[in-house]
XYZ file of C-alpha atoms in Angstrom:
487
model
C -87.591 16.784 -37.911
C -84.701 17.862 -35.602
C -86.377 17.225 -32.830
C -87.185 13.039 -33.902
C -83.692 12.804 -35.213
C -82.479 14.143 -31.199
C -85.536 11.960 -29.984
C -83.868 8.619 -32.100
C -80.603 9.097 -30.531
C -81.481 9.338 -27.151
C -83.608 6.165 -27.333
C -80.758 4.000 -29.306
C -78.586 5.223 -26.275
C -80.773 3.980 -23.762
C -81.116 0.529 -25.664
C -77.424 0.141 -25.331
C -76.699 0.764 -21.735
C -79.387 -1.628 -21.508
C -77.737 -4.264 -23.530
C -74.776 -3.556 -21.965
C -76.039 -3.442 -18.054
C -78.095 -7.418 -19.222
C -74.865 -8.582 -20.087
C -72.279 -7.196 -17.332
C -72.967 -9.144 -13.784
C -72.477 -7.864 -10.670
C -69.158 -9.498 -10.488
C -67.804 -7.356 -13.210
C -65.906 -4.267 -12.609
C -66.973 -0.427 -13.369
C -65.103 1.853 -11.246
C -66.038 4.302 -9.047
C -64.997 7.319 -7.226
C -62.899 6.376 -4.183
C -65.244 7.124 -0.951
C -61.510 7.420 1.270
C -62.355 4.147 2.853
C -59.943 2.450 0.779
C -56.360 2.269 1.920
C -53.210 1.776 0.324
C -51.782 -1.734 0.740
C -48.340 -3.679 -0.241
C -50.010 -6.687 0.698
C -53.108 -6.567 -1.242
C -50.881 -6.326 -4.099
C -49.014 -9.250 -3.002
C -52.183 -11.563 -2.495
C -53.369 -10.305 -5.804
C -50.285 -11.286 -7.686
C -49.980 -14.680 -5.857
C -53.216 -15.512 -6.672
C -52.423 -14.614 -10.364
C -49.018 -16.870 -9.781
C -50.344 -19.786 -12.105
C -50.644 -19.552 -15.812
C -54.427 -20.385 -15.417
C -56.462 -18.916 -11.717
C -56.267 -22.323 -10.017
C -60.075 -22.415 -8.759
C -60.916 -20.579 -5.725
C -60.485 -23.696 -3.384
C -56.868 -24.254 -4.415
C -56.329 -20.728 -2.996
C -54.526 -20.751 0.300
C -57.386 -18.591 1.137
C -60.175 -17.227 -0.191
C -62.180 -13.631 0.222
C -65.670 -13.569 2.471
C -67.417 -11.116 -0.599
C -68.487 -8.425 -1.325
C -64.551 -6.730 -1.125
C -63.929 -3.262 -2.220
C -60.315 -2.742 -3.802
C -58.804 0.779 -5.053
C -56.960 1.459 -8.024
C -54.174 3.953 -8.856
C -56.345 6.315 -10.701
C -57.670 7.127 -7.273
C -61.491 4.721 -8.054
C -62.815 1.945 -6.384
C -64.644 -0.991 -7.316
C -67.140 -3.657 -4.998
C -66.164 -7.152 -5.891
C -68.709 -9.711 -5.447
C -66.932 -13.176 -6.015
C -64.090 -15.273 -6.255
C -64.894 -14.601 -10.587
C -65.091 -11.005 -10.077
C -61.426 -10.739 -8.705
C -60.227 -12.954 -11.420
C -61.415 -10.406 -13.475
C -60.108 -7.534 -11.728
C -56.391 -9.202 -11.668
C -56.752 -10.198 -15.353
C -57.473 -6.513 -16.550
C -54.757 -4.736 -14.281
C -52.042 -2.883 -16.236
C -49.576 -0.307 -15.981
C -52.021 2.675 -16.096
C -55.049 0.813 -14.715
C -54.141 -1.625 -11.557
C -54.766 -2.437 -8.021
C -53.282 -0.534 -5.091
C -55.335 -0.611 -1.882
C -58.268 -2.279 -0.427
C -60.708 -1.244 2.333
C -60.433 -2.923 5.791
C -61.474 -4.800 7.057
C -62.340 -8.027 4.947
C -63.188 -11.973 6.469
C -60.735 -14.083 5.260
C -61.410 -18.399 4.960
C -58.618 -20.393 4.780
C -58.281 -23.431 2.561
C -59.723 -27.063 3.878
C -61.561 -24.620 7.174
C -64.833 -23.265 7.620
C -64.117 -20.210 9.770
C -64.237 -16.808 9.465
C -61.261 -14.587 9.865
C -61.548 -10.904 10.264
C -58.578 -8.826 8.933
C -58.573 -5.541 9.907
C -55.614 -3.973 8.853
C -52.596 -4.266 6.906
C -50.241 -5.887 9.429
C -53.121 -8.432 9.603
C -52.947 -9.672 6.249
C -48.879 -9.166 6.055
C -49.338 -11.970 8.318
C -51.917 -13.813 6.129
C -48.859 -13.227 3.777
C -47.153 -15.889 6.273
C -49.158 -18.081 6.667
C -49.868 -18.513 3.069
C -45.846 -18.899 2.603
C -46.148 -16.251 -0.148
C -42.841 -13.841 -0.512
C -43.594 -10.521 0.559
C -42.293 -7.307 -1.314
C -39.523 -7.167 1.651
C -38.706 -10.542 0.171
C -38.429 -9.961 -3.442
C -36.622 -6.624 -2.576
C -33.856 -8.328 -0.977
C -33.252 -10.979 -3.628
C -32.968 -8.367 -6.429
C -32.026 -5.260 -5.060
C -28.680 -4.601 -6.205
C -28.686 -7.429 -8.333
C -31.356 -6.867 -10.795
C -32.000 -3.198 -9.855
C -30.782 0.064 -7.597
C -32.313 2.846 -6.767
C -31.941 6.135 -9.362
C -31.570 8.605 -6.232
C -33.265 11.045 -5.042
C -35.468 8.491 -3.537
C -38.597 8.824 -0.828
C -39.880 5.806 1.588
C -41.884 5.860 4.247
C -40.416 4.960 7.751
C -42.465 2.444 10.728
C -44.087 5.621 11.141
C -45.634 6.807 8.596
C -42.704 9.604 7.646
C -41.462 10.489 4.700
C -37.801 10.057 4.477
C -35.807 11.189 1.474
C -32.820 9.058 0.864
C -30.062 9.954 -1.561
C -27.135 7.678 -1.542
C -26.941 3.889 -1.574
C -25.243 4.277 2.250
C -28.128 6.689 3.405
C -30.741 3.877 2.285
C -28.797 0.690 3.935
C -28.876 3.135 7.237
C -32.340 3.984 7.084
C -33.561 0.425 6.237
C -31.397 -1.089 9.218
C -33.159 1.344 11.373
C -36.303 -0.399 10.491
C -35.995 -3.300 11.649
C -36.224 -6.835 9.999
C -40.401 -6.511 9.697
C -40.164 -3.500 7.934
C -41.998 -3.662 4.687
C -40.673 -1.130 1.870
C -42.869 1.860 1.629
C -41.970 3.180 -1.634
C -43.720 6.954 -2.045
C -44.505 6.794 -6.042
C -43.310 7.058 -8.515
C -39.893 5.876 -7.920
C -37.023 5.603 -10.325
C -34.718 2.352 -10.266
C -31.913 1.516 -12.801
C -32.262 -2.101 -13.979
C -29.763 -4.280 -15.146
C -27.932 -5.309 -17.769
C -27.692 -1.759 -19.014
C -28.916 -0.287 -15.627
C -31.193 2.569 -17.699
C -33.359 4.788 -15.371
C -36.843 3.218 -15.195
C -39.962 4.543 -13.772
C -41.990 2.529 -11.522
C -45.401 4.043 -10.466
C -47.209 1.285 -8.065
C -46.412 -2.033 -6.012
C -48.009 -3.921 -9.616
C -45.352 -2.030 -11.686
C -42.877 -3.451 -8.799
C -43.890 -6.999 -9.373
C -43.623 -6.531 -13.459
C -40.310 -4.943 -12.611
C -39.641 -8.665 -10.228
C -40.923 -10.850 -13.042
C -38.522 -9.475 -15.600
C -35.711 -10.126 -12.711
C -36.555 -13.390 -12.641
C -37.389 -14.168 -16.556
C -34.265 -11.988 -17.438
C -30.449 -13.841 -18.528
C -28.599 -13.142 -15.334
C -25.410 -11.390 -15.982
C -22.397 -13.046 -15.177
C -18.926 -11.413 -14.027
C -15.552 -11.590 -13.008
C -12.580 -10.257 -11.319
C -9.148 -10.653 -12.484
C -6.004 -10.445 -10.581
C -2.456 -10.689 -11.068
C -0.400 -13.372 -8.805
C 2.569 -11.480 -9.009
C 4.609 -9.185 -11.075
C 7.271 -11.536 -12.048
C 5.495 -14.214 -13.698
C 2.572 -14.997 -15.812
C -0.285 -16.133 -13.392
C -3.579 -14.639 -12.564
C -6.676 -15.694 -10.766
C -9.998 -15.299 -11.513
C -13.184 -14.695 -8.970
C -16.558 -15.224 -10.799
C -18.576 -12.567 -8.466
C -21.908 -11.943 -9.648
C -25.312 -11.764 -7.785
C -27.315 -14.746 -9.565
C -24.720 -17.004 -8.948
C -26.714 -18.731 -6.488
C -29.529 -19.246 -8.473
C -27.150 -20.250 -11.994
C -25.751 -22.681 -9.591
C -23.115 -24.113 -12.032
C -21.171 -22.341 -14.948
C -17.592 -23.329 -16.750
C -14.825 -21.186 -17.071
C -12.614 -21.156 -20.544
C -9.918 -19.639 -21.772
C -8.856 -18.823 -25.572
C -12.271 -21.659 -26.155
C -10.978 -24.587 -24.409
C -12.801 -25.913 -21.484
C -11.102 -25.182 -18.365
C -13.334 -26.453 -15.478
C -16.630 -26.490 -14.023
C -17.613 -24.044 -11.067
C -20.652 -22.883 -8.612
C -22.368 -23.962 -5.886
C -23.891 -26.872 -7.556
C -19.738 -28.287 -8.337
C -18.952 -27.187 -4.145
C -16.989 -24.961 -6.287
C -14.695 -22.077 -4.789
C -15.714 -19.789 -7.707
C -11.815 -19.851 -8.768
C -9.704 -20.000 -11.485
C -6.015 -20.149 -11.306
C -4.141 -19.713 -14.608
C -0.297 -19.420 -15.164
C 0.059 -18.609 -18.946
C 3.083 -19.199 -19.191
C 4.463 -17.016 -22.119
C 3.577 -13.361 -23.052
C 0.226 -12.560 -25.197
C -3.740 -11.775 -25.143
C -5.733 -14.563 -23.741
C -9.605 -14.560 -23.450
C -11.168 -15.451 -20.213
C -14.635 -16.529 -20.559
C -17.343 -18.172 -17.934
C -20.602 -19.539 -19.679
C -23.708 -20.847 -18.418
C -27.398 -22.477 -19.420
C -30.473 -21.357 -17.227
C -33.678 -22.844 -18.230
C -35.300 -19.031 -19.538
C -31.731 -18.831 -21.145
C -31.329 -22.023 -22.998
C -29.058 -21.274 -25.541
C -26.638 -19.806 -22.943
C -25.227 -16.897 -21.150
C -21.680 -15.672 -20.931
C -19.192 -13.481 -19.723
C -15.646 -12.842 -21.291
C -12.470 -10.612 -20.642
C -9.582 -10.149 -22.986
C -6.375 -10.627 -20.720
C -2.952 -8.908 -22.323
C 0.113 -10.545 -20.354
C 2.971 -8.699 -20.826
C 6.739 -9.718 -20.486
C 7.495 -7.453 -17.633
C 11.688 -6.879 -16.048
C 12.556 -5.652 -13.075
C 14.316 -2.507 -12.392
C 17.314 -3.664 -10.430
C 18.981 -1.471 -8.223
C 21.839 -1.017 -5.663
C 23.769 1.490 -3.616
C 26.968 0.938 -1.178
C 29.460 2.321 1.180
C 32.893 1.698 2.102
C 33.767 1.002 5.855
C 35.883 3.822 6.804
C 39.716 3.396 6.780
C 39.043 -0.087 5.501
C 38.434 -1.798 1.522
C 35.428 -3.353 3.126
C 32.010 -2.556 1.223
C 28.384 -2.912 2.105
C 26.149 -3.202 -1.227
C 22.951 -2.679 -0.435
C 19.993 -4.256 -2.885
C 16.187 -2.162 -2.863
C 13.962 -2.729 -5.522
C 10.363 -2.735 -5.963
C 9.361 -6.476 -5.713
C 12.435 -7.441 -4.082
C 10.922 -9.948 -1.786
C 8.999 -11.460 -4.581
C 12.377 -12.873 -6.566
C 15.590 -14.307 -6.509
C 18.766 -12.649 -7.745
C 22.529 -13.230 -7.502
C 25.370 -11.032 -6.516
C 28.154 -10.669 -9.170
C 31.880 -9.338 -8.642
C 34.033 -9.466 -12.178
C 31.759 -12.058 -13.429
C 32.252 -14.309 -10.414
C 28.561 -15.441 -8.471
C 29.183 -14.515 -5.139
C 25.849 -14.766 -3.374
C 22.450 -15.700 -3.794
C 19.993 -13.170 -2.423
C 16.575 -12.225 -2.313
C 12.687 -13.422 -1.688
C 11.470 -13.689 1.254
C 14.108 -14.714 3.311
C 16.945 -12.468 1.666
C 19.025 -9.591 3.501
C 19.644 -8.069 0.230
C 23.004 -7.130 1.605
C 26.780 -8.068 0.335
C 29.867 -7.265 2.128
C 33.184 -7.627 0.558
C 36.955 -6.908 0.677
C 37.984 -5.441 -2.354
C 41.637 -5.144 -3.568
C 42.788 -1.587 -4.941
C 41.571 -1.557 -8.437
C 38.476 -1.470 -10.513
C 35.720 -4.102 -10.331
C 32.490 -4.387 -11.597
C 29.608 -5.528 -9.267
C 26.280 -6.731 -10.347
C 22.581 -8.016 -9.767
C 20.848 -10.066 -11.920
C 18.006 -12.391 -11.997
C 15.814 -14.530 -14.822
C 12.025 -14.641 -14.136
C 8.606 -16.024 -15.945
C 8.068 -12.756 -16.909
C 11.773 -11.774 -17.858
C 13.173 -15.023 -19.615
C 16.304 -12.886 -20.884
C 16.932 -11.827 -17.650
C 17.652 -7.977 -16.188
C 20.557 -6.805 -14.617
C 22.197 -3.816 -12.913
C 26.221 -3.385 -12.706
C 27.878 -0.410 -11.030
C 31.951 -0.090 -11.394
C 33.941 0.879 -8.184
C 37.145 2.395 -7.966
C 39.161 1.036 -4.783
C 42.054 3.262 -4.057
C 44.363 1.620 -1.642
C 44.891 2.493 1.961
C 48.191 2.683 2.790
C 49.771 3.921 5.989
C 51.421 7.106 6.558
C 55.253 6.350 7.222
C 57.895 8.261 9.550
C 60.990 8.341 11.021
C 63.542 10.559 12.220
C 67.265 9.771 12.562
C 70.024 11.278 15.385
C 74.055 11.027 15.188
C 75.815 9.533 18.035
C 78.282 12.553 18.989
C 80.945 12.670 15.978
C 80.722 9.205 14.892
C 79.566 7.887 11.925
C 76.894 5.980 13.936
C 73.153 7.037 13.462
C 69.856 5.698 15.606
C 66.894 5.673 13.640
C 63.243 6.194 15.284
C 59.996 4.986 13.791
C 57.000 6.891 14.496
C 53.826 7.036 12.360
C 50.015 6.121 13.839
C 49.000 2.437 14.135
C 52.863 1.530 14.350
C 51.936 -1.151 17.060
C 49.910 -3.467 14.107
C 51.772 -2.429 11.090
C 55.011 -4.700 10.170
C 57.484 -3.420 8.457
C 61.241 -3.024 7.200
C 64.581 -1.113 7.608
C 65.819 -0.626 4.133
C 69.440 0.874 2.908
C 70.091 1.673 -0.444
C 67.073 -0.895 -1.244
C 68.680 -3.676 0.638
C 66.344 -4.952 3.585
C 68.508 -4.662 7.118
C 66.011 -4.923 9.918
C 62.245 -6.359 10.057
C 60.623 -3.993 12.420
C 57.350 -3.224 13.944
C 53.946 -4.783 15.398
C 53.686 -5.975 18.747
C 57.110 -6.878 18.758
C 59.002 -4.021 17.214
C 61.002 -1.758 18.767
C 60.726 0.676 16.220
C 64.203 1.638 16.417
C 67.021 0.875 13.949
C 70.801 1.638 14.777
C 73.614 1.501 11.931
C 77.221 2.335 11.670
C 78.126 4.015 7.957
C 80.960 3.957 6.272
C 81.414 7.804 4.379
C 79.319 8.421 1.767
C 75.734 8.992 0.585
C 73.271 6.643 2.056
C 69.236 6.030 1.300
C 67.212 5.021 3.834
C 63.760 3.598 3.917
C 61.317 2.219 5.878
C 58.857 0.002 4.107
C 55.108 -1.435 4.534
C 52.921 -3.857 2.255
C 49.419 -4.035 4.068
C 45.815 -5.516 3.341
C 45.153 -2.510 2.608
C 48.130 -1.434 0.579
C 49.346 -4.379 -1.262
C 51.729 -2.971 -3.035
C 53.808 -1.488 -0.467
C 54.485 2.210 0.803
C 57.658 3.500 1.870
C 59.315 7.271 4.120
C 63.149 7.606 2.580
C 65.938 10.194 4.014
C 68.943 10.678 2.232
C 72.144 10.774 4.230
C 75.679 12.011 3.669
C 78.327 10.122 5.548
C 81.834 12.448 5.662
């Protein structure tokens, strides 16, 4: 009884692989173990997803080309499988997926193109790359460039293969725009699988095992929102205007986008508008605005946007000065330094009077002045956008006066009551000034035309004499006194 229950089995078995063989044609696919004929090949995959580029296969004659059958293909899981027709492939394209697809096929194969009759050999994979070219189809060089670094980056360590066959581990973003410079502009990327990229928006670590996995990883690119961005940048410290640079890698393909601010409609921008991809915005008063730049793509039809929250800030500056006097004079040199100073205005201030307008570009940021003995208050102030109340910065300054340093010495004439008085003190030559007795003014006296001597005849008694001097410098006068006894 065992033995016809074993006997049953067997024979339903063979029924089915019959029923199954009947209805399976040739075309159909069952893989089988890879002979090492079949070779890996970028372009094959390439072919196989431009074929597929249609949401129906167009039919075979709408092909750019078409395969001279029976074909052998590989797939990832290291099989192979003998295609027989044009039905077959669709077949083999149709059932690819991330575990099961396509990755090499064995050279060489006869190519036909469309509208022709003859027979092309392709041997090898530089052969059909330039199949690939005549058939106007994007290569993966092409769809790497469009995307990289727009859609997706590389999650180093990475490995390619060089123009000769080496494997080159790359690490950094520089080490890979080296390496694929080196190659040359014909260089096709040789990815050694898997390979992890970071794709955007949130740029999470994805692992991509095969050139099919690479073309999913394209098609998302291009079905994806693209994300929109921009820089913001302050026109100046003392006042309230910014500019904006929408910088983002789709912004070729969005073509057109609007910029707002706080929800109104500010203006259109892109390539589409000849657009400069600018915004200029003075705000005008302190507070938080929102920046925004929105756009419609046809996969993103109810929109895509970008937005920044922008706090303007009432910002002073910190005025400063610093000065000297001229020595021996009541000249001073203020000297103005600031950070910003040659983006603003200010005035010069000396007890409340404007003196000077200074600074911007074309400002010295220096004030000399003569100051009179005393105290005086000197300022800097200015009024910006930023500053409406205005800042300023005072310093007070002593000026002690300068006065000169008067002498003279006085000699009887024998036993007389006659004296001859000699002035003597340094810078008598420019320095005027008088002969004074008992605070009555006898002689004017020096300068260029003094002789610095003063002669007097006394009567007896007690005399004070003086020699006096009122000066720029010294306005209110100095004075040298001797006290003299006349017997």
């Amino acid at each position: 009884m065992k033995n016809f229950n074993t006997y049953i089995r067997l024979y339903t078995l063979l029924i089915l692989i019959s029923f199954f063989s009947s209805c399976v044609s040739d075309d159909s696919f069952f893989p089988e173990e890879n002979t090492g004929n079949v070779v890996s090949s970028a372009a094959l995959v390439t072919v196989l997803n431009n074929f597929d580029g249609a949401a129906n296969f167009p039919a075979e004659n709408e092909q750019c080309f078409r395969f001279v059958y029976p074909i052998t293909l590989g797939y990832n899981t290291d099989s192979t499988i003998r295609v027989e027709s044009y039905d077959g492939l669709v077949d083999v394209i149709s059932s690819q997926g991330t575990n099961f697809n396509v990755t090499g096929l064995e050279f060489p194969v006869n190519i036909i193109f469309k509208n022709t009759d003859i027979t092309i050999p392709i041997i090898n994979e530089i052969a059909l790359l330039n199949v690939l070219s005549e058939c106007e189809f994007d290569t993966i060089r092409d769809d790497f460039d469009q995307f990289f670094d727009g859609c997706f980056t590389f999650d180093f360590p990475v490995t390619l293969f060089n123009i000769t066959g080496e494997e080159i581990e790359i690490t950094t973003d520089d080490a890979f725009q080296t390496f694929y410079q080196e190659q040359g502009i014909a260089y096709q990327p040789n990815f050694k699988f898997p390979l992890n990229v970071l794709v955007s928006p949130n740029f999470e670590s994805t692992e991509i095992e095969t050139y099919f996995g690479f073309y999913r990883l394209i098609e998302s690119c291009v079905s994806r929102c693209p994300s929109l961005s921009f820089t913001s940048e302050s026109m100046g410290q003392f006042n309230f205007g910014y500019q904006f640079t929408a910088d983002f890698p789709d912004i070729d393909v969005i073509g057109t986008y609007d910029w707002f601010v706080d929800g109104q409609f500010i203006e259109s921008d892109g390539p589409n508008n000849q657009g400069d991809n600018l915004l200029v915005r003075n705000f005008g008063s302190p507070g938080i605005y929102e920046v925004c730049i929105k756009a419609e793509t046809p996969n993103c039809p109810e929109g895509i946007e970008f937005c920044k929250q922008i706090e303007v800030v009432e910002f002073c500056p910190e005025l400063f000065f610093d000065f000297e006097q001229e020595q021996g004079t009541l000249t001073y040199i203020f000297t103005s330094s600031f950070s910003g100073i040659e983006e603003l205005d200010y005035q010069w201030y000396i007890d409340n009077e404007l003196i000077e307008e200074d600074g911007g570009a074309n400002g010295d940021n220096i004030l000399s002045s003569n100051l009179s003995p005393g105290v005086h208050e000197v300022c800097i102030s200015t009024e910006t956008p930023s500053c409406p109340n205005g800042a300023e910065f005072c310093k007070e300054i002593t000026v002690e006066p300068i006065c000169p340093n008067l002498f003279f010495n006085f000699e009887q004439e024998g036993n007389t009551t006659s004296y001859n008085f000699t002035a003597d003190f340094e810078n008598i030559e420019v320095i005027a000034y008088q002969w004074e007795i008992d605070g009555e003014v006898i002689e004017q006296d020096g300068g260029q035309g003094g002789d610095n001597v003063f002669f007097f005849q006394f009567d007896p008694g007690s005399y004070e004499i003086c020699i006096r001097a009122i000066t720029d410098t010294c306005p209110d006068g100095t004075e040298f006194c001797e006290q003299l006894v006349i017997e």
